[in-house]
Structure formats: structure tokens, C-alpha cells
Coordinates of C-alpha atoms in Angstrom, one line a residue:
M1 CA 31.9 -77.8 8.7
S2 CA 35.2 -78.7 10.4
A3 CA 38.4 -78.8 8.4
K4 CA 38.6 -82.5 9.0
R5 CA 35.4 -83.2 7.1
R6 CA 36.0 -80.7 4.3
L7 CA 36.7 -82.5 1.1
N8 CA 38.6 -81.6 -2.0
I9 CA 36.3 -82.5 -4.9
L10 CA 36.7 -82.5 -8.7
V11 CA 33.5 -82.2 -10.8
T12 CA 34.1 -82.8 -14.5
G13 CA 31.5 -81.1 -16.7
G14 CA 30.9 -78.8 -13.7
A15 CA 29.6 -75.9 -15.9
G16 CA 26.9 -78.1 -17.4
F17 CA 23.2 -78.2 -16.5
V18 CA 23.5 -80.9 -13.7
G19 CA 27.2 -80.3 -13.0
S20 CA 26.7 -76.6 -12.0
H21 CA 23.9 -77.5 -9.6
L22 CA 26.1 -80.2 -8.1
C23 CA 28.9 -77.6 -7.6
D24 CA 26.5 -75.4 -5.9
A25 CA 25.4 -78.1 -3.5
L26 CA 29.0 -79.3 -2.7
L27 CA 30.1 -75.7 -1.9
A28 CA 27.0 -75.2 0.3
A29 CA 28.1 -78.3 2.2
G30 CA 31.5 -76.7 2.9
H31 CA 33.7 -78.5 0.4
H32 CA 36.4 -77.3 -1.9
V33 CA 35.3 -77.8 -5.5
T34 CA 37.3 -77.8 -8.7
C35 CA 35.3 -77.7 -11.9
L36 CA 37.1 -79.2 -15.0
E37 CA 35.2 -78.0 -18.0
S38 CA 35.8 -77.9 -21.8
F39 CA 32.8 -75.6 -22.5
L40 CA 31.8 -77.6 -25.5
T41 CA 28.3 -77.9 -24.0
G42 CA 28.7 -76.3 -20.6
S43 CA 27.9 -72.6 -20.0
R44 CA 30.0 -70.0 -18.2
A45 CA 26.8 -68.4 -17.1
N46 CA 26.0 -71.5 -15.0
I47 CA 29.1 -71.0 -12.8
A48 CA 29.5 -67.2 -13.1
P49 CA 28.3 -66.7 -9.5
L50 CA 30.9 -69.1 -8.2
L51 CA 34.0 -67.7 -9.9
N52 CA 34.8 -65.5 -6.9
H53 CA 34.0 -68.1 -4.3
P54 CA 37.0 -68.8 -2.1
R55 CA 36.5 -72.6 -2.3
F56 CA 35.8 -72.9 -6.0
A57 CA 38.3 -73.2 -8.9
L58 CA 37.7 -73.5 -12.6
V59 CA 40.1 -75.4 -14.8
E60 CA 39.5 -75.4 -18.5
G61 CA 40.3 -78.7 -20.1
D62 CA 38.9 -81.8 -21.8
V63 CA 38.7 -85.1 -20.0
C64 CA 39.9 -86.8 -23.1
T65 CA 43.3 -85.4 -22.2
P66 CA 45.1 -86.8 -19.1
Y67 CA 44.8 -84.4 -16.2
A68 CA 47.1 -83.9 -13.2
H69 CA 45.7 -82.2 -10.1
E70 CA 48.3 -80.9 -7.6
E71 CA 46.3 -80.9 -4.4
R72 CA 45.0 -84.1 -2.9
L73 CA 41.6 -85.1 -4.2
D74 CA 39.0 -86.9 -2.1
R75 CA 36.1 -87.3 -4.5
I76 CA 35.7 -87.2 -8.3
Y77 CA 32.3 -86.8 -10.0
N78 CA 32.6 -87.5 -13.7
L79 CA 29.8 -85.7 -15.4
A80 CA 31.7 -84.7 -18.6
C81 CA 29.7 -85.5 -21.7
A82 CA 27.1 -84.0 -23.9
A83 CA 23.8 -85.6 -22.7
S84 CA 21.1 -84.7 -25.3
P85 CA 20.9 -86.5 -28.7
A86 CA 21.3 -83.3 -30.7
R87 CA 24.5 -82.4 -28.9
Y88 CA 26.1 -85.9 -28.6
Q89 CA 25.3 -86.8 -32.3
A90 CA 26.8 -83.5 -33.5
D91 CA 30.3 -85.0 -32.9
P92 CA 29.8 -88.7 -32.3
I93 CA 33.5 -89.6 -32.3
H94 CA 34.3 -87.1 -29.6
T95 CA 31.2 -88.3 -27.7
M96 CA 32.5 -91.8 -27.7
M97 CA 36.0 -90.7 -26.7
T98 CA 34.6 -88.5 -23.9
C99 CA 32.7 -91.5 -22.5
V100 CA 35.6 -94.0 -22.8
N101 CA 38.9 -92.1 -22.7
G102 CA 37.4 -89.5 -20.4
A103 CA 36.3 -92.1 -17.9
A104 CA 39.7 -93.9 -18.2
N105 CA 41.6 -90.7 -17.5
M106 CA 39.4 -89.7 -14.5
L107 CA 39.6 -93.3 -13.1
A108 CA 43.4 -93.1 -13.4
L109 CA 43.3 -89.8 -11.5
A110 CA 41.2 -91.3 -8.8
E111 CA 43.6 -94.2 -8.4
T112 CA 46.5 -91.8 -8.1
H113 CA 44.9 -89.8 -5.4
G114 CA 43.0 -92.6 -3.7
A115 CA 39.9 -90.6 -4.4
R116 CA 36.3 -92.0 -4.4
F117 CA 34.9 -91.9 -7.9
L118 CA 31.3 -91.5 -9.3
Q119 CA 30.5 -92.1 -12.9
A120 CA 27.4 -90.3 -14.3
S121 CA 25.9 -93.0 -16.5
T122 CA 22.5 -92.9 -18.1
S123 CA 19.2 -94.7 -18.6
E124 CA 20.3 -94.9 -22.3
V125 CA 22.3 -98.0 -21.4
Y126 CA 18.9 -99.8 -21.5
G127 CA 18.3 -98.6 -25.1
D128 CA 14.8 -99.1 -26.3
P129 CA 13.9 -101.4 -23.4
E130 CA 11.9 -104.6 -23.5
Q131 CA 11.8 -104.7 -19.7
H132 CA 9.5 -102.1 -18.0
P133 CA 10.2 -100.5 -15.6
Q134 CA 13.9 -100.8 -16.0
H135 CA 15.8 -102.4 -13.2
E136 CA 19.6 -102.4 -12.8
D137 CA 19.9 -106.1 -13.6
Y138 CA 18.4 -105.5 -17.1
H139 CA 21.1 -105.7 -19.8
G140 CA 19.3 -103.5 -22.2
N141 CA 18.3 -103.5 -25.9
V142 CA 20.9 -101.2 -27.5
S143 CA 22.0 -100.9 -31.1
C144 CA 25.8 -100.7 -31.4
T145 CA 25.6 -99.3 -34.9
G146 CA 22.8 -96.7 -34.7
P147 CA 23.1 -92.9 -34.4
R148 CA 22.7 -93.0 -30.6
A149 CA 25.4 -95.7 -30.1
C150 CA 28.2 -93.2 -29.6
Y151 CA 26.5 -92.2 -26.3
D152 CA 24.7 -95.4 -25.4
E153 CA 27.6 -97.7 -26.0
G154 CA 30.1 -95.2 -24.7
K155 CA 28.4 -95.0 -21.4
R156 CA 28.1 -98.8 -21.2
A157 CA 31.9 -99.0 -21.8
A158 CA 32.5 -96.4 -19.1
E159 CA 30.5 -98.6 -16.7
T160 CA 32.7 -101.6 -17.6
L161 CA 35.8 -99.6 -16.8
C162 CA 34.5 -98.6 -13.4
F163 CA 33.5 -102.1 -12.4
D164 CA 36.7 -103.7 -13.7
M165 CA 38.8 -101.2 -11.7
Q166 CA 36.5 -101.8 -8.7
R167 CA 37.0 -105.6 -9.0
Q168 CA 40.8 -105.1 -9.2
G169 CA 40.7 -103.1 -6.0
R170 CA 42.2 -100.0 -7.7
V171 CA 39.4 -97.5 -7.3
D172 CA 36.3 -97.1 -5.1
A173 CA 33.9 -96.4 -8.0
R174 CA 30.2 -95.9 -8.0
V175 CA 27.8 -95.7 -11.1
A176 CA 24.6 -93.7 -11.2
R177 CA 22.2 -94.4 -14.1
I178 CA 20.5 -91.0 -14.6
F179 CA 17.1 -90.9 -16.1
N180 CA 15.5 -87.8 -17.7
T181 CA 16.3 -84.7 -15.6
Y182 CA 15.1 -81.2 -16.1
G183 CA 15.2 -77.8 -14.3
P184 CA 16.7 -74.3 -14.5
R185 CA 19.9 -73.9 -16.4
M186 CA 18.9 -76.2 -19.2
Q187 CA 19.9 -74.6 -22.5
R188 CA 17.2 -73.5 -24.8
D189 CA 18.7 -75.3 -27.8
D190 CA 19.9 -78.5 -26.2
G191 CA 17.3 -80.7 -27.9
R192 CA 15.8 -82.2 -24.8
I193 CA 12.1 -82.7 -24.7
V194 CA 11.3 -80.5 -21.7
S195 CA 13.4 -77.5 -23.0
N196 CA 12.1 -78.0 -26.6
L197 CA 8.4 -77.9 -25.6
I198 CA 8.8 -75.0 -23.1
V199 CA 10.8 -72.8 -25.5
Q200 CA 8.4 -73.5 -28.4
A201 CA 5.4 -72.7 -26.2
L202 CA 6.9 -69.5 -24.9
S203 CA 7.9 -68.5 -28.4
G204 CA 4.4 -69.1 -29.8
R205 CA 5.5 -71.9 -32.1
D206 CA 3.8 -75.2 -32.5
L207 CA 5.1 -77.9 -30.2
T208 CA 6.9 -80.7 -32.0
I209 CA 5.8 -84.2 -31.0
H210 CA 7.7 -87.2 -32.5
G211 CA 5.8 -90.3 -33.3
T212 CA 2.4 -90.6 -31.8
G213 CA 3.4 -88.8 -28.6
R214 CA 2.4 -91.9 -26.7
Q215 CA 6.0 -92.8 -25.9
T216 CA 6.7 -92.3 -22.2
R217 CA 9.4 -90.6 -20.1
S218 CA 10.0 -90.1 -16.4
F219 CA 11.1 -86.6 -15.4
C220 CA 13.3 -86.0 -12.3
F221 CA 13.9 -82.4 -11.1
V222 CA 17.5 -81.5 -10.9
S223 CA 17.7 -80.8 -7.1
D224 CA 16.4 -84.4 -6.5
L225 CA 19.0 -85.9 -8.8
V226 CA 21.9 -83.9 -7.2
L227 CA 20.9 -85.1 -3.8
G228 CA 20.9 -88.7 -5.0
L229 CA 24.3 -88.3 -6.6
Q230 CA 25.8 -87.1 -3.3
Q231 CA 24.1 -89.8 -1.3
L232 CA 25.5 -92.5 -3.7
M233 CA 29.0 -91.0 -3.5
E234 CA 28.9 -91.1 0.3
L235 CA 27.3 -94.5 0.7
E236 CA 29.1 -97.0 2.9
P237 CA 30.0 -99.6 1.9
N238 CA 30.3 -99.4 -1.9
P239 CA 27.1 -100.9 -3.3
V240 CA 29.1 -102.7 -6.1
Q241 CA 26.2 -102.2 -8.6
P242 CA 24.8 -99.4 -10.7
V243 CA 22.0 -97.4 -9.1
N244 CA 19.1 -95.9 -11.0
L245 CA 18.3 -92.3 -10.2
G246 CA 15.2 -90.9 -11.7
N247 CA 11.5 -90.2 -11.0
P248 CA 9.3 -93.4 -11.3
D249 CA 6.2 -91.3 -12.3
E250 CA 5.7 -92.0 -16.0
Y251 CA 4.2 -89.6 -18.5
E252 CA 3.3 -89.8 -22.1
I253 CA 4.9 -87.0 -24.2
L254 CA 1.4 -85.7 -25.1
D255 CA 0.6 -85.3 -21.4
L256 CA 3.8 -83.3 -20.9
A257 CA 3.0 -81.1 -23.9
E258 CA -0.5 -80.4 -22.6
Q259 CA 0.9 -79.4 -19.2
V260 CA 3.4 -77.1 -20.8
L261 CA 0.7 -75.4 -22.9
D262 CA -1.5 -75.0 -19.9
M263 CA 1.2 -73.6 -17.6
T264 CA 2.6 -71.2 -20.1
G265 CA -0.8 -70.0 -21.3
S266 CA 0.5 -70.6 -24.9
P267 CA -2.0 -70.8 -27.8
S268 CA 0.4 -73.0 -29.7
G269 CA -0.8 -76.2 -31.3
L270 CA 0.9 -79.6 -31.8
V271 CA 2.7 -80.8 -34.9
F272 CA 3.7 -84.4 -35.3
R273 CA 7.0 -85.6 -36.8
P274 CA 8.4 -89.1 -37.4
L275 CA 10.0 -90.8 -34.5
P276 CA 13.9 -90.6 -34.6
E277 CA 15.8 -93.8 -35.1
D278 CA 16.3 -95.9 -32.0
D279 CA 14.3 -93.5 -29.9
P280 CA 13.1 -95.4 -26.8
R281 CA 9.3 -96.0 -26.7
R282 CA 9.0 -96.4 -22.9
R283 CA 11.3 -95.1 -20.1
R284 CA 10.6 -95.5 -16.4
P285 CA 13.2 -96.3 -13.7
D286 CA 12.8 -99.0 -11.0
I287 CA 14.3 -97.1 -8.1
S288 CA 13.9 -99.8 -5.4
A289 CA 17.7 -100.0 -5.1
A290 CA 18.0 -96.3 -4.5
R291 CA 15.2 -96.4 -1.9
R292 CA 16.8 -99.4 -0.2
L293 CA 20.5 -98.4 -0.3
L294 CA 20.2 -94.6 -0.1
G295 CA 16.8 -93.9 1.4
W296 CA 16.4 -91.7 -1.7
Q297 CA 13.4 -90.9 -3.8
P298 CA 12.4 -87.8 -5.7
E299 CA 10.3 -85.2 -3.9
V300 CA 9.6 -82.5 -6.4
P301 CA 6.3 -83.1 -8.4
L302 CA 6.3 -82.4 -12.1
H303 CA 4.0 -79.4 -11.9
E304 CA 6.3 -77.7 -9.4
G305 CA 9.4 -78.5 -11.3
L306 CA 7.9 -77.3 -14.6
G307 CA 7.0 -74.1 -13.0
A308 CA 10.6 -73.4 -12.0
T309 CA 11.8 -74.4 -15.4
I310 CA 9.3 -72.3 -17.3
A311 CA 10.3 -69.3 -15.1
H312 CA 14.0 -69.9 -16.0
F313 CA 13.2 -69.9 -19.7
R314 CA 11.0 -66.8 -19.4
M315 CA 14.0 -65.0 -18.1
Q316 CA 16.3 -66.4 -20.8
L317 CA 13.8 -65.5 -23.6
D318 CA 12.7 -62.3 -21.9
V319 CA 9.0 -63.3 -22.3
A320 CA 6.4 -61.7 -20.1
T321 CA 4.1 -63.8 -18.0
P322 CA 0.8 -63.9 -20.0
R323 CA -2.4 -62.6 -18.7
P324 CA -5.2 -65.0 -18.2
V325 CA -6.8 -65.9 -21.5
P326 CA -10.4 -67.0 -22.2
P327 CA -11.1 -70.6 -23.0
Q328 CA -9.6 -71.6 -26.3
P329 CA -11.0 -73.9 -28.9
P330 CA -9.4 -77.4 -29.2
R331 CA -5.7 -77.0 -30.1
R332 CA -4.9 -77.8 -33.7
R333 CA -2.9 -81.0 -34.4
A334 CA -1.3 -81.7 -37.7
E335 CA -2.0 -85.0 -39.3
Q336 CA 0.0 -87.8 -37.7
P337 CA 2.7 -89.3 -39.8
D338 CA 2.5 -92.8 -41.4
D339 CA 4.6 -94.7 -38.9
P340 CA 4.7 -98.5 -38.6
W341 CA 4.9 -98.2 -34.9
I342 CA 1.7 -96.2 -34.7
Q343 CA -0.1 -99.1 -36.5
H344 CA 1.5 -101.6 -34.3
Q345 CA 0.6 -99.8 -31.1
G346 CA -3.0 -99.4 -32.4
A347 CA -3.3 -103.1 -33.0
A348 CA -1.7 -103.9 -29.5
E349 CA -4.2 -101.7 -27.8

């Protein structure tokens, strides 16, 4: 890459699951990358191979604190924030401040440098959606007082800041609404459904299913997401709208659990627990805007992505690949909980 096209890029949350993969991709493209990381949820192991890279720099800091960067910045990817319910609910006030004050600080930095800005938003802005699949013009069904509001409403407010500054001509801001993403470098205790099920299966524990397991999610492999983020950042002209990035293939949680059990060779069973408050019942992105604007769609099928993710957790947990096992009797399933939604779904079907 020529020096003229080499960009100076700041990635906040760059030691996180998605952020570290993005740093890898940007360095591979020949750019200079600065990672701004608080390590509240990010991992040093994710960026350890980059610390001696001549075009990579690590700055420890929190986006809630204003940040001054000496060299010119051309691009800012704002990925800083805990993304799993267990992590963002552990300190909900800080989560809200990270979403709102963090975005405000990074937008101010982008304005100072004349840098293009990308906000990592989330499918959680749709809440427990009444529209299916979810299109960008859907305003969502979000509780502003529930236990997930610190993240859901925080991300919605961050989007508002981006579009207000865009309308005022102060920043070239783009917003990616990221749906469930998985892959290597997820943390074993992050509380996300893919990591939970894989770690439980590899550890020989029963897999925890909330509600009936009939709720749905759509799983995008991290390499597909990272490509979409880069394409949205470089899109000309600015689309002046949020863009969904996710995999439109929809799976029931029970289907995911069965795939994990089959691929790990685990004899574990399933145990059912009550559905958490405000947990979305259906989640599937409409990615027609991403296809039209970016020419983007996910390429990695779930089976292939799960294989890579299981291999990652085998290494983390130091679990050997199991030998083939003879056919097993039907897996045991604990009695399903009394749940009003279960009765409602049964009647609807």
C-alpha cells in the first residue's frame, strides 16, 4: 500500500473480541492502528501478537474520559463497550456512560481531526421486536427502565449523537447495527449464548437453555462482520442511515444447542431455566440495505464458524478432541419451567 493511502486509524475497544479482529484486518491492509482500551472487558491476549508490530500502538484509557491524539487521525471505529448482558449489567451506570459519554468524546475527537467515524451500535436497539425480520426503519420495542436498558438505551442515544452531528455537518459518521456475532477470541465467561453452550459442552456440564429454547437468534461469524464494518466505513457517499450487519439465517436456540453437542461430541444434556427479563424472543436482521449499499452479505456458514469457535475454546480449556462415540440414548432434558410465554406460544402455534 502506498503511503498516500495508508491511514491513521483509532479503534476503541480494540482488545475486545470484535475489536482485536478489526485491528488485525486494518494492519493487514497496511494502515497505522492505535488501540484505545480500558481492559475492563478486553483481553491483552487478543492483541499480544500485535504489540511489537511497527504500525500498531496501544493506549490504555477509558472513552468516558476525553482523549487527545497527537498524530492526525483519518478514521475512528468506536467499539468500546461491554456487549454481553452479564458484562454490561455488572456495572450498568458505567455501561450507559460508555455508550453516551464515550460516543460524545470520540465524536468530538473525530470533529477535531476531521476523521471519519463509525459507531458500533447493536441489534438491541430493536429491543424485543414486534417487526420480523428487523429493518433499519423499525423504531424498536425497548424498555427504558429494565435491566437491559443501560445498553439498549445507551446505544440508541449514541446513534442520536452520531446523526445529530452528521446533520450539523460536524462529523462524517456511520452507524452499524451489529447482530449476534461469534468466533475465536470470545471469552469463556462472557455470558453470550454461543460461548456459554460451547464451554458447557466441552466441560461436560448440562447446557443451559432459557425459556423454551424456541426463541431465535442469527449468528454472524466475526470475519464477515469485520469486513462489513470496513466496507461501511469506506462507503462513498455517507449512507446517512444505520446499516444492519448480521447473518439473516435464523436458528432456534435449541437448534444451536444440538449442533454444539453434535460437533463437540459431548454427552451433556439440556437444562431449562426461566427466560431473563426483556430477553428478545426473535432476532433476525433484514440486510437488504447492506446488500444494496455495500455489496455485503455473510459468507461463513454456521457449521464452519462453530468449528473454528469450538477449536478456540478447546485450546483455552485444554480439552482434547473426543474420539468417536457410539450412538447415545436421547439426551436428558430437565422439566421445562412454568413460563407464561411458553403457554402463549403453545396457544399461538
